[in-house]
Structure formats: C-alpha cells, structure tokens
Amino acid sequence: MLMTPATSVAIPYSVLPADAAPAPEAGPPHILLVDDEESIRVALSRFLRSRGYQVTAVGAASAAIDLLERDRCALVLCDVRMPGMTGLELLPAALARDPELAVVMLTAVNDAHTATEAIALGAADYLVKPIELADLQTAVERALHRRTMLQERRRVERLVRDEVSARTAELEREQAALRATNVAVAETLIHAMEAKDPFLRGHSQRVAELAASIAAELDLDADTVEAVRIAGRLHDVGKIGTREAVLNKPGPLTDEELEHVRDHVRMGSEILSPLTHLGPALRFILDHHERPDGAGYPRHLAGEEISLGGKILAAADAFDALTSRRAYRPALQAGEAIELLETKVGTQLDPEVFAALRRCVLRRRSLTFIE
Ligand SMILES: [Fe+2]
Ligand SMILES: [Fe+2]
C-alpha cells in the first residue's frame, strides 16, 4: 500500500534553455538499502537488481552514512526500526549530505504517525511491511522521477539566478555608463563656455581638484570626496546662460548685470536637476556661492545651513579666482591669495574649510619646491 506521493514540480522542457536539461547520470540508478533484517535485504536486493538497479545493502544506519560519505546514491530504501540509529534519524542525516536524495521508508503496519513524520522530514514516500514487490517498484520509480524533477528545478533555478545577476550587472554597467555620459555632456558645455573666456579656461577642472583635496583633508568619506569633485567640475555650468558681454566685461558690473551673473547658480541647478544620480553634488553646486554670514546667494543661507560641500566649493572657487589672471588684475601668488582669504574667514569662508584649504595649498607649494 502506498500513500499518494508528494507533488513534484514539473517544468516543461519547452521552456528550458537547451543546456538546462538534466545531466544524465552514468549507469543504472544506485539504490542503498538499509534494513537490519537480512532476509529482507536479500529479497529486496535480488528483486531490485532484477529490475536493473545497482544495489548496495547494509544492516545499520551508521554503515549507510559511511557509504553516503563515499558514494553518490540516487535513492535510499530505509527501514524505520533498527537497533542503534533509527531510520527516522538517518533520514535527515542522509538528506543533509545530498538534498536531492530520494528516500523511501519501510514502516511497520499501523504506524501512520511515523510515516507522516518521515514525509515531513523529507522522505519521498513510504511502504508498509510486508512489502508487495509491485508496490516497491512503483514507489522506487516514482521517487526517482521526483528526484529527477527536483534536480531539474534546482538546475533551472540556478540558471535563472545566474542570468538575473548577469543581467543586473549589465544593467548597472549601462546605467553607470549613462551617468558618466550625462556628466561628460555637462562638462562639454562647460569646456565650450570656458573656451570662449580666457580668464575662465580650466577653472572648473582646477576647482574640482582643489575641492576634492580639501574634502579629503577634512577626512570626508570617499563617496563625498567624489561628489565634491564632480560638483567642482560642474559648479559653473549655469554660466552657459550668462550673456557673453557680461561674462567678459572688464569693468565693474551694473546691478542688473550682477544679478544676471548670479543667476548662473539657479540656471546650473535647473540644467543639472534631471541628473538625480549626482545626489549630494547637486546640493553642493546650489550652495557654492552661499556665505557663512548669510550674504551669499541664491538662498542667503548662513552657517550650518550651508552644505559642507558647498562651503568647500566656495573656498576652492575663491582661491582659483584669485590665483587666475583677470581682465582687471594679474593673478595673485598662492601665498598672497591665502593671506587675502584669511581676512574673509567667518564672513565669506568657513573656518575649518579655510584651514584645510591652507594646508592643501602649503603642501602643494612644498611639493612644487621639492620638484
Ligand atoms: Fe559660480
Ligand atoms: Fe566658479
């Protein structure tokens, strides 16, 4: 008598990739028979061999475990009541060694509880003694079929998992490339703009490098240092919308012109707003003309309201402006620029950021000296 076998999940071959078909195992299925009664071992082994199976029969659970350590079996036919380790104890130990192993239990009459427990522990089926050989054959075939299905399912799951992770990695690579392209496009705008203005040439690149050095000097984490660098490269992209006549005007600006120039922060933020992957860099760019004393723009933030990245950009921007030639004055030496900027600490520049800027500049000068 047999119970209804546990339902196996069949996957139609048509949906399987060509290489997902189960790998055929060499030779006839290997069955391990575990029973302490020799007469049963002899009778069942003889029958199973006559049906073409390869059979190993052992009289104790411990011998079965030894064999499972050495050999791969397709199916274990296992008595429940045995001296020493019982069949119910052997079952989880065997499945732990090979989760795809098919296990059929041999139970005594009227032991429904044991049978249920065996199924719950992962047995494929059980047979009640005395065993009808025809039932044995059906149970073995069914358990082996279930095992094949299980192996197939695991194989497909593995393939799907591999495929998903490969596609995810590919997608991430594409997204990273797209993000890099977006930044590159914005940089192209900046280069085009800087190319028209001899006083601005290379400004964004220099601000980016100096700002990243200051961020590293302040011990910010690598992601933030990178965000500061990108913000430096893009901080003046809004100047693309500034009238050339105003941008290159040698003399002082009128109030209207000054407002127009200041509008580059708002325009830059608008241009870059679709590039949400820039994350904190967007905020740093928006803050790059704010001042600790609240006299900056566009939002007139003060003190701690200004992002640290914004304060760093402001310091690097001011240093680069002073050390670059302008239509109305020559470039200052690094030391002169630092001296001048020191007078702006607390009003235009954050004290800690300025101190980090000074350390970076001093280090650069000593490096130049060594060279
Ligand atoms: Fe700016
Ligand atoms: Fe700038």
CSV table of C-alpha atoms and ligand atoms in Angstrom, one decimal:
chain,number,residue,atom,x,y,z
A,1,MET,CA,0.0,0.0,0.0
A,2,LEU,CA,1.4,3.4,-0.9
A,3,MET,CA,0.5,6.9,0.0
A,4,THR,CA,-0.1,9.5,-2.6
A,5,PRO,CA,3.4,10.7,-3.5
A,6,ALA,CA,4.4,14.3,-2.7
A,7,THR,CA,3.7,16.5,-5.6
A,8,SER,CA,6.7,17.2,-7.7
A,9,VAL,CA,7.1,20.4,-9.7
A,10,ALA,CA,7.3,19.5,-13.4
A,11,ILE,CA,8.9,22.1,-15.7
A,12,PRO,CA,8.0,21.6,-19.3
A,13,TYR,CA,11.1,21.0,-21.4
A,14,SER,CA,10.0,23.6,-24.0
A,15,VAL,CA,10.7,26.4,-21.5
A,16,LEU,CA,14.1,25.2,-20.5
A,17,PRO,CA,17.2,26.6,-22.1
A,18,ALA,CA,19.0,24.0,-24.2
A,19,ASP,CA,21.7,23.4,-21.6
A,20,ALA,CA,19.2,23.2,-18.7
A,21,ALA,CA,18.2,19.6,-19.4
A,22,PRO,CA,19.2,17.3,-16.5
A,23,ALA,CA,22.6,15.8,-16.9
A,24,PRO,CA,22.2,12.1,-17.3
A,25,GLU,CA,23.8,10.1,-14.5
A,26,ALA,CA,26.2,7.3,-15.7
A,27,GLY,CA,24.9,3.7,-15.3
A,28,PRO,CA,21.8,2.4,-13.6
A,29,PRO,CA,20.5,4.3,-10.5
A,30,HIS,CA,22.3,3.3,-7.4
A,31,ILE,CA,20.0,2.3,-4.5
A,32,LEU,CA,21.1,2.0,-1.0
A,33,LEU,CA,19.1,-0.5,1.0
A,34,VAL,CA,19.2,-0.2,4.8
A,35,ASP,CA,17.5,-2.9,6.9
A,36,ASP,CA,18.6,-4.8,9.9
A,37,GLU,CA,16.8,-8.0,8.8
A,38,GLU,CA,18.9,-10.0,6.5
A,39,SER,CA,16.0,-11.8,4.8
A,40,ILE,CA,14.5,-8.5,3.8
A,41,ARG,CA,17.9,-7.2,2.5
A,42,VAL,CA,18.4,-10.4,0.4
A,43,ALA,CA,14.9,-10.4,-1.0
A,44,LEU,CA,14.6,-6.7,-1.9
A,45,SER,CA,18.2,-6.6,-3.3
A,46,ARG,CA,17.5,-9.5,-5.5
A,47,PHE,CA,14.3,-8.0,-6.8
A,48,LEU,CA,15.8,-4.5,-7.4
A,49,ARG,CA,18.8,-5.9,-9.2
A,50,SER,CA,16.5,-8.0,-11.4
A,51,ARG,CA,14.8,-4.7,-12.3
A,52,GLY,CA,18.2,-3.2,-13.5
A,53,TYR,CA,19.1,-1.2,-10.4
A,54,GLN,CA,22.6,-1.1,-8.8
A,55,VAL,CA,22.0,-2.1,-5.2
A,56,THR,CA,24.1,-1.8,-2.0
A,57,ALA,CA,22.6,-3.4,1.1
A,58,VAL,CA,23.7,-2.5,4.6
A,59,GLY,CA,22.3,-3.7,8.0
A,60,ALA,CA,22.7,-0.4,10.0
A,61,ALA,CA,22.2,3.3,9.7
A,62,SER,CA,25.8,4.0,10.6
A,63,ALA,CA,27.0,1.9,7.7
A,64,ALA,CA,24.6,3.7,5.4
A,65,ILE,CA,26.1,7.1,6.5
A,66,ASP,CA,29.6,5.8,5.8
A,67,LEU,CA,28.6,4.7,2.4
A,68,LEU,CA,26.8,8.0,1.6
A,69,GLU,CA,30.0,9.8,2.6
A,70,ARG,CA,31.9,7.9,-0.1
A,71,ASP,CA,29.4,7.2,-2.8
A,72,ARG,CA,26.6,9.1,-4.5
A,73,CYS,CA,23.3,7.3,-4.4
A,74,ALA,CA,20.1,8.1,-6.2
A,75,LEU,CA,17.8,6.5,-3.6
A,76,VAL,CA,17.8,5.2,-0.1
A,77,LEU,CA,15.3,2.5,0.9
A,78,CYS,CA,15.3,2.6,4.6
A,79,ASP,CA,13.8,0.6,7.4
A,80,VAL,CA,12.5,2.7,10.3
A,81,ARG,CA,13.0,0.4,13.3
A,82,MET,CA,16.6,-0.6,13.6
A,83,PRO,CA,18.9,-1.1,16.6
A,84,GLY,CA,21.1,1.9,17.2
A,85,MET,CA,20.3,4.8,14.9
A,86,THR,CA,16.7,4.6,13.6
A,87,GLY,CA,15.6,5.2,10.1
A,88,LEU,CA,14.0,8.5,11.2
A,89,GLU,CA,17.4,9.6,12.5
A,90,LEU,CA,19.2,8.5,9.4
A,91,LEU,CA,16.8,10.4,7.1
A,92,PRO,CA,17.8,14.0,7.9
A,93,ALA,CA,21.5,12.9,8.1
A,94,ALA,CA,21.3,11.5,4.6
A,95,LEU,CA,19.4,14.5,3.2
A,96,ALA,CA,22.0,16.8,4.8
A,97,ARG,CA,24.7,15.1,2.7
A,98,ASP,CA,22.6,15.1,-0.5
A,99,PRO,CA,19.4,17.3,-0.5
A,100,GLU,CA,18.3,15.7,-3.8
A,101,LEU,CA,18.5,12.2,-2.5
A,102,ALA,CA,15.2,10.2,-2.8
A,103,VAL,CA,14.4,8.4,0.4
A,104,VAL,CA,11.6,5.7,0.7
A,105,MET,CA,10.9,4.5,4.2
A,106,LEU,CA,9.9,1.0,5.1
A,107,THR,CA,7.5,1.2,8.1
A,108,ALA,CA,5.5,-1.3,10.2
A,109,VAL,CA,1.8,-1.8,9.8
A,110,ASN,CA,-0.4,0.8,11.6
A,111,ASP,CA,2.4,3.3,12.1
A,112,ALA,CA,0.7,6.2,10.4
A,113,HIS,CA,2.5,8.6,12.8
A,114,THR,CA,6.0,7.5,11.8
A,115,ALA,CA,5.0,7.6,8.1
A,116,THR,CA,3.8,11.2,8.4
A,117,GLU,CA,6.9,12.2,10.3
A,118,ALA,CA,9.1,10.7,7.6
A,119,ILE,CA,7.3,12.6,4.9
A,120,ALA,CA,7.6,15.8,6.9
A,121,LEU,CA,11.4,15.2,7.3
A,122,GLY,CA,11.7,14.9,3.5
A,123,ALA,CA,11.1,11.3,2.6
A,124,ALA,CA,9.7,10.9,-0.9
A,125,ASP,CA,7.4,8.1,0.1
A,126,TYR,CA,6.9,5.1,2.4
A,127,LEU,CA,6.0,1.5,2.1
A,128,VAL,CA,4.2,-0.6,4.7
A,129,LYS,CA,5.6,-4.0,5.6
A,130,PRO,CA,5.0,-6.7,4.4
A,131,ILE,CA,6.0,-5.2,1.1
A,132,GLU,CA,4.4,-6.1,-2.2
A,133,LEU,CA,7.2,-6.1,-4.8
A,134,ALA,CA,5.0,-4.4,-7.4
A,135,ASP,CA,4.4,-1.6,-4.9
A,136,LEU,CA,8.1,-1.4,-4.3
A,137,GLN,CA,8.9,-1.0,-7.9
A,138,THR,CA,6.2,1.7,-8.3
A,139,ALA,CA,7.5,3.6,-5.2
A,140,VAL,CA,11.1,3.4,-6.4
A,141,GLU,CA,10.3,4.6,-9.9
A,142,ARG,CA,8.1,7.4,-8.6
A,143,ALA,CA,10.7,8.6,-6.0
A,144,LEU,CA,13.5,8.5,-8.7
A,145,HIS,CA,11.2,10.5,-11.0
A,146,ARG,CA,10.6,13.0,-8.3
A,147,ARG,CA,14.3,13.3,-7.7
A,148,THR,CA,14.9,14.0,-11.4
A,149,MET,CA,12.3,16.7,-11.3
A,150,LEU,CA,13.9,18.2,-8.2
A,151,GLN,CA,17.3,18.2,-9.9
A,152,GLU,CA,15.8,19.8,-13.0
A,153,ARG,CA,14.1,22.5,-10.9
A,154,ARG,CA,17.3,23.3,-9.0
A,155,ARG,CA,19.2,23.5,-12.3
A,156,VAL,CA,16.7,25.9,-13.8
A,157,GLU,CA,16.7,28.0,-10.6
A,158,ARG,CA,20.4,28.2,-10.7
A,159,LEU,CA,20.4,29.2,-14.4
A,160,VAL,CA,17.7,31.8,-13.8
A,161,ARG,CA,19.6,33.2,-10.8
A,162,ASP,CA,22.9,33.4,-12.8
A,163,GLU,CA,21.0,35.0,-15.7
A,164,VAL,CA,19.3,37.6,-13.4
A,165,SER,CA,22.6,38.5,-11.7
A,166,ALA,CA,24.4,38.7,-15.1
A,167,ARG,CA,21.6,41.0,-16.5
A,168,THR,CA,21.6,43.1,-13.3
A,169,ALA,CA,25.3,43.6,-13.6
A,170,GLU,CA,25.0,44.5,-17.2
A,171,LEU,CA,22.2,47.0,-16.5
A,172,GLU,CA,24.3,48.5,-13.7
A,173,ARG,CA,27.2,48.9,-16.1
A,174,GLU,CA,24.9,50.5,-18.7
A,175,GLN,CA,23.5,52.9,-16.1
A,176,ALA,CA,26.9,53.8,-14.9
A,177,ALA,CA,28.0,54.5,-18.5
A,178,LEU,CA,24.9,56.6,-19.0
A,179,ARG,CA,25.6,58.6,-15.8
A,180,ALA,CA,29.1,59.1,-16.9
A,181,THR,CA,27.9,60.3,-20.3
A,182,ASN,CA,25.5,62.8,-18.7
A,183,VAL,CA,28.3,64.3,-16.7
A,184,ALA,CA,30.5,64.3,-19.8
A,185,VAL,CA,27.8,66.1,-21.7
A,186,ALA,CA,27.6,68.7,-19.0
A,187,GLU,CA,31.3,69.0,-18.9
A,188,THR,CA,31.4,69.6,-22.7
A,189,LEU,CA,29.1,72.5,-22.1
A,190,ILE,CA,31.5,73.9,-19.5
A,191,HIS,CA,34.5,73.4,-21.8
A,192,ALA,CA,32.7,75.2,-24.6
A,193,MET,CA,31.9,78.0,-22.3
A,194,GLU,CA,35.4,78.2,-20.7
A,195,ALA,CA,37.0,78.1,-24.1
A,196,LYS,CA,35.3,81.4,-25.0
A,197,ASP,CA,36.7,83.1,-21.9
A,198,PRO,CA,40.5,83.2,-21.4
A,199,PHE,CA,40.0,84.0,-17.7
A,200,LEU,CA,37.8,81.0,-17.1
A,201,ARG,CA,39.9,78.4,-19.0
A,202,GLY,CA,40.5,75.3,-16.9
A,203,HIS,CA,38.7,76.9,-13.9
A,204,SER,CA,36.2,74.1,-13.3
A,205,GLN,CA,38.9,71.4,-13.5
A,206,ARG,CA,41.2,73.2,-11.1
A,207,VAL,CA,38.3,73.9,-8.7
A,208,ALA,CA,37.3,70.2,-8.8
A,209,GLU,CA,40.8,69.0,-8.0
A,210,LEU,CA,41.4,71.5,-5.2
A,211,ALA,CA,37.9,71.0,-3.7
A,212,ALA,CA,38.4,67.2,-3.7
A,213,SER,CA,41.8,67.7,-1.9
A,214,ILE,CA,40.1,69.9,0.7
A,215,ALA,CA,37.3,67.3,1.2
A,216,ALA,CA,40.0,64.6,1.6
A,217,GLU,CA,41.9,66.8,4.0
A,218,LEU,CA,38.7,67.1,6.1
A,219,ASP,CA,38.5,63.3,6.2
A,220,LEU,CA,35.2,63.1,4.4
A,221,ASP,CA,34.3,59.6,3.1
A,222,ALA,CA,35.3,58.6,-0.4
A,223,ASP,CA,31.8,59.0,-1.9
A,224,THR,CA,31.5,62.5,-0.6
A,225,VAL,CA,35.0,63.4,-1.9
A,226,GLU,CA,33.9,62.2,-5.3
A,227,ALA,CA,30.6,64.1,-5.1
A,228,VAL,CA,32.7,67.3,-4.3
A,229,ARG,CA,35.0,66.6,-7.2
A,230,ILE,CA,32.0,66.2,-9.6
A,231,ALA,CA,30.3,69.3,-8.2
A,232,GLY,CA,33.6,71.2,-8.8
A,233,ARG,CA,33.6,70.1,-12.4
A,234,LEU,CA,30.0,71.2,-12.9
A,235,HIS,CA,29.6,74.1,-10.5
A,236,ASP,CA,29.5,76.9,-13.1
A,237,VAL,CA,27.6,75.1,-15.8
A,238,GLY,CA,24.8,77.7,-15.4
A,239,LYS,CA,27.2,80.3,-16.9
A,240,ILE,CA,26.3,78.9,-20.3
A,241,GLY,CA,23.2,81.1,-19.9
A,242,THR,CA,25.2,84.2,-19.0
A,243,ARG,CA,25.5,86.8,-21.7
A,244,GLU,CA,29.0,86.9,-23.2
A,245,ALA,CA,29.2,90.7,-23.0
A,246,VAL,CA,28.6,90.4,-19.2
A,247,LEU,CA,30.9,87.4,-18.7
A,248,ASN,CA,33.8,89.1,-20.4
A,249,LYS,CA,33.1,92.7,-19.2
A,250,PRO,CA,36.4,94.1,-18.0
A,251,GLY,CA,35.0,96.8,-15.7
A,252,PRO,CA,32.6,96.7,-12.7
A,253,LEU,CA,29.1,95.3,-13.4
A,254,THR,CA,25.9,97.2,-13.0
A,255,ASP,CA,23.3,95.9,-10.5
A,256,GLU,CA,21.3,94.3,-13.3
A,257,GLU,CA,24.5,92.6,-14.7
A,258,LEU,CA,25.5,91.4,-11.3
A,259,GLU,CA,22.0,89.8,-10.8
A,260,HIS,CA,22.3,88.3,-14.2
A,261,VAL,CA,25.7,86.7,-13.4
A,262,ARG,CA,24.4,85.5,-10.0
A,263,ASP,CA,21.6,83.8,-11.8
A,264,HIS,CA,24.1,81.1,-13.1
A,265,VAL,CA,23.6,79.2,-9.8
A,266,ARG,CA,19.9,78.9,-10.4
A,267,MET,CA,20.4,78.1,-14.1
A,268,GLY,CA,23.0,75.5,-13.3
A,269,SER,CA,20.7,73.8,-10.8
A,270,GLU,CA,18.0,73.7,-13.4
A,271,ILE,CA,20.2,72.3,-16.1
A,272,LEU,CA,21.5,69.6,-13.8
A,273,SER,CA,18.3,68.7,-11.9
A,274,PRO,CA,17.4,65.8,-14.2
A,275,LEU,CA,20.8,64.2,-13.3
A,276,THR,CA,19.4,62.9,-10.0
A,277,HIS,CA,22.2,60.4,-9.7
A,278,LEU,CA,24.5,63.3,-8.9
A,279,GLY,CA,22.9,63.2,-5.5
A,280,PRO,CA,24.7,65.5,-2.9
A,281,ALA,CA,26.7,67.1,-5.7
A,282,LEU,CA,23.6,68.9,-6.8
A,283,ARG,CA,23.2,70.5,-3.4
A,284,PHE,CA,26.9,71.4,-3.2
A,285,ILE,CA,26.5,73.2,-6.6
A,286,LEU,CA,23.4,75.1,-5.4
A,287,ASP,CA,25.4,76.3,-2.3
A,288,HIS,CA,28.7,77.2,-3.9
A,289,HIS,CA,28.0,81.0,-3.6
A,290,GLU,CA,26.5,80.9,-0.2
A,291,ARG,CA,28.5,82.5,2.7
A,292,PRO,CA,28.6,81.8,6.4
A,293,ASP,CA,27.5,85.3,7.2
A,294,GLY,CA,24.3,84.9,5.1
A,295,ALA,CA,25.4,87.5,2.5
A,296,GLY,CA,25.7,84.9,-0.3
A,297,TYR,CA,23.2,83.8,-2.9
A,298,PRO,CA,20.9,82.4,-4.2
A,299,ARG,CA,19.2,81.4,-0.9
A,300,HIS,CA,21.1,83.6,1.5
A,301,LEU,CA,21.8,80.6,3.8
A,302,ALA,CA,24.1,81.1,6.8
A,303,GLY,CA,26.5,79.0,8.9
A,304,GLU,CA,25.4,75.4,9.3
A,305,GLU,CA,22.5,75.8,6.8
A,306,ILE,CA,25.1,75.6,4.0
A,307,SER,CA,26.2,72.2,3.0
A,308,LEU,CA,29.9,71.3,3.7
A,309,GLY,CA,30.4,70.5,0.0
A,310,GLY,CA,29.1,74.0,-0.8
A,311,LYS,CA,31.5,75.6,1.6
A,312,ILE,CA,34.4,73.6,0.2
A,313,LEU,CA,33.5,74.7,-3.4
A,314,ALA,CA,33.2,78.3,-2.3
A,315,ALA,CA,36.8,78.2,-0.8
A,316,ALA,CA,38.3,76.4,-3.9
A,317,ASP,CA,36.4,78.7,-6.2
A,318,ALA,CA,37.6,81.9,-4.4
A,319,PHE,CA,41.2,80.6,-4.3
A,320,ASP,CA,41.2,79.8,-8.0
A,321,ALA,CA,39.6,83.1,-8.9
A,322,LEU,CA,42.4,85.0,-7.0
A,323,THR,CA,45.2,82.9,-8.5
A,324,SER,CA,43.9,83.3,-12.0
A,325,ARG,CA,44.5,86.4,-14.2
A,326,ARG,CA,41.6,88.6,-14.7
A,327,ALA,CA,41.0,91.4,-17.2
A,328,TYR,CA,41.3,94.0,-14.4
A,329,ARG,CA,44.2,92.5,-12.4
A,330,PRO,CA,47.0,90.0,-12.6
A,331,ALA,CA,47.0,86.6,-10.9
A,332,LEU,CA,47.9,86.5,-7.2
A,333,GLN,CA,50.6,84.1,-5.9
A,334,ALA,CA,49.2,81.2,-3.8
A,335,GLY,CA,50.6,82.7,-0.6
A,336,GLU,CA,49.1,86.1,-1.3
A,337,ALA,CA,45.7,84.5,-2.1
A,338,ILE,CA,45.7,82.6,1.2
A,339,GLU,CA,46.6,85.8,3.1
A,340,LEU,CA,43.7,87.6,1.5
A,341,LEU,CA,41.3,84.8,2.0
A,342,GLU,CA,42.2,84.6,5.7
A,343,THR,CA,40.6,88.0,6.1
A,344,LYS,CA,37.4,86.5,4.8
A,345,VAL,CA,37.1,83.7,7.3
A,346,GLY,CA,33.8,83.7,9.2
A,347,THR,CA,32.2,86.0,6.7
A,348,GLN,CA,32.8,84.5,3.3
A,349,LEU,CA,34.6,81.3,4.2
A,350,ASP,CA,34.1,78.6,6.8
A,351,PRO,CA,37.0,78.5,9.3
A,352,GLU,CA,37.6,74.7,9.2
A,353,VAL,CA,37.3,74.6,5.4
A,354,PHE,CA,39.7,77.5,5.1
A,355,ALA,CA,42.2,75.8,7.4
A,356,ALA,CA,42.0,72.7,5.2
A,357,LEU,CA,42.5,74.8,2.1
A,358,ARG,CA,45.6,76.4,3.6
A,359,ARG,CA,47.1,73.0,4.4
A,360,CYS,CA,46.4,71.7,0.9
A,361,VAL,CA,47.9,74.8,-0.7
A,362,LEU,CA,51.0,74.7,1.6
A,363,ARG,CA,51.5,71.1,0.8
A,364,ARG,CA,51.3,71.8,-2.9
A,365,ARG,CA,53.8,74.6,-2.7
A,366,SER,CA,56.3,72.4,-0.8
A,367,LEU,CA,55.8,69.7,-3.4
A,368,THR,CA,56.5,72.2,-6.2
A,369,PHE,CA,59.6,73.3,-4.2
A,370,ILE,CA,60.8,69.7,-3.9
A,371,GLU,CA,60.3,69.1,-7.7
B,1,FE,FE,29.9,80.1,-9.6
B,2,FE,FE,33.4,79.1,-10.2
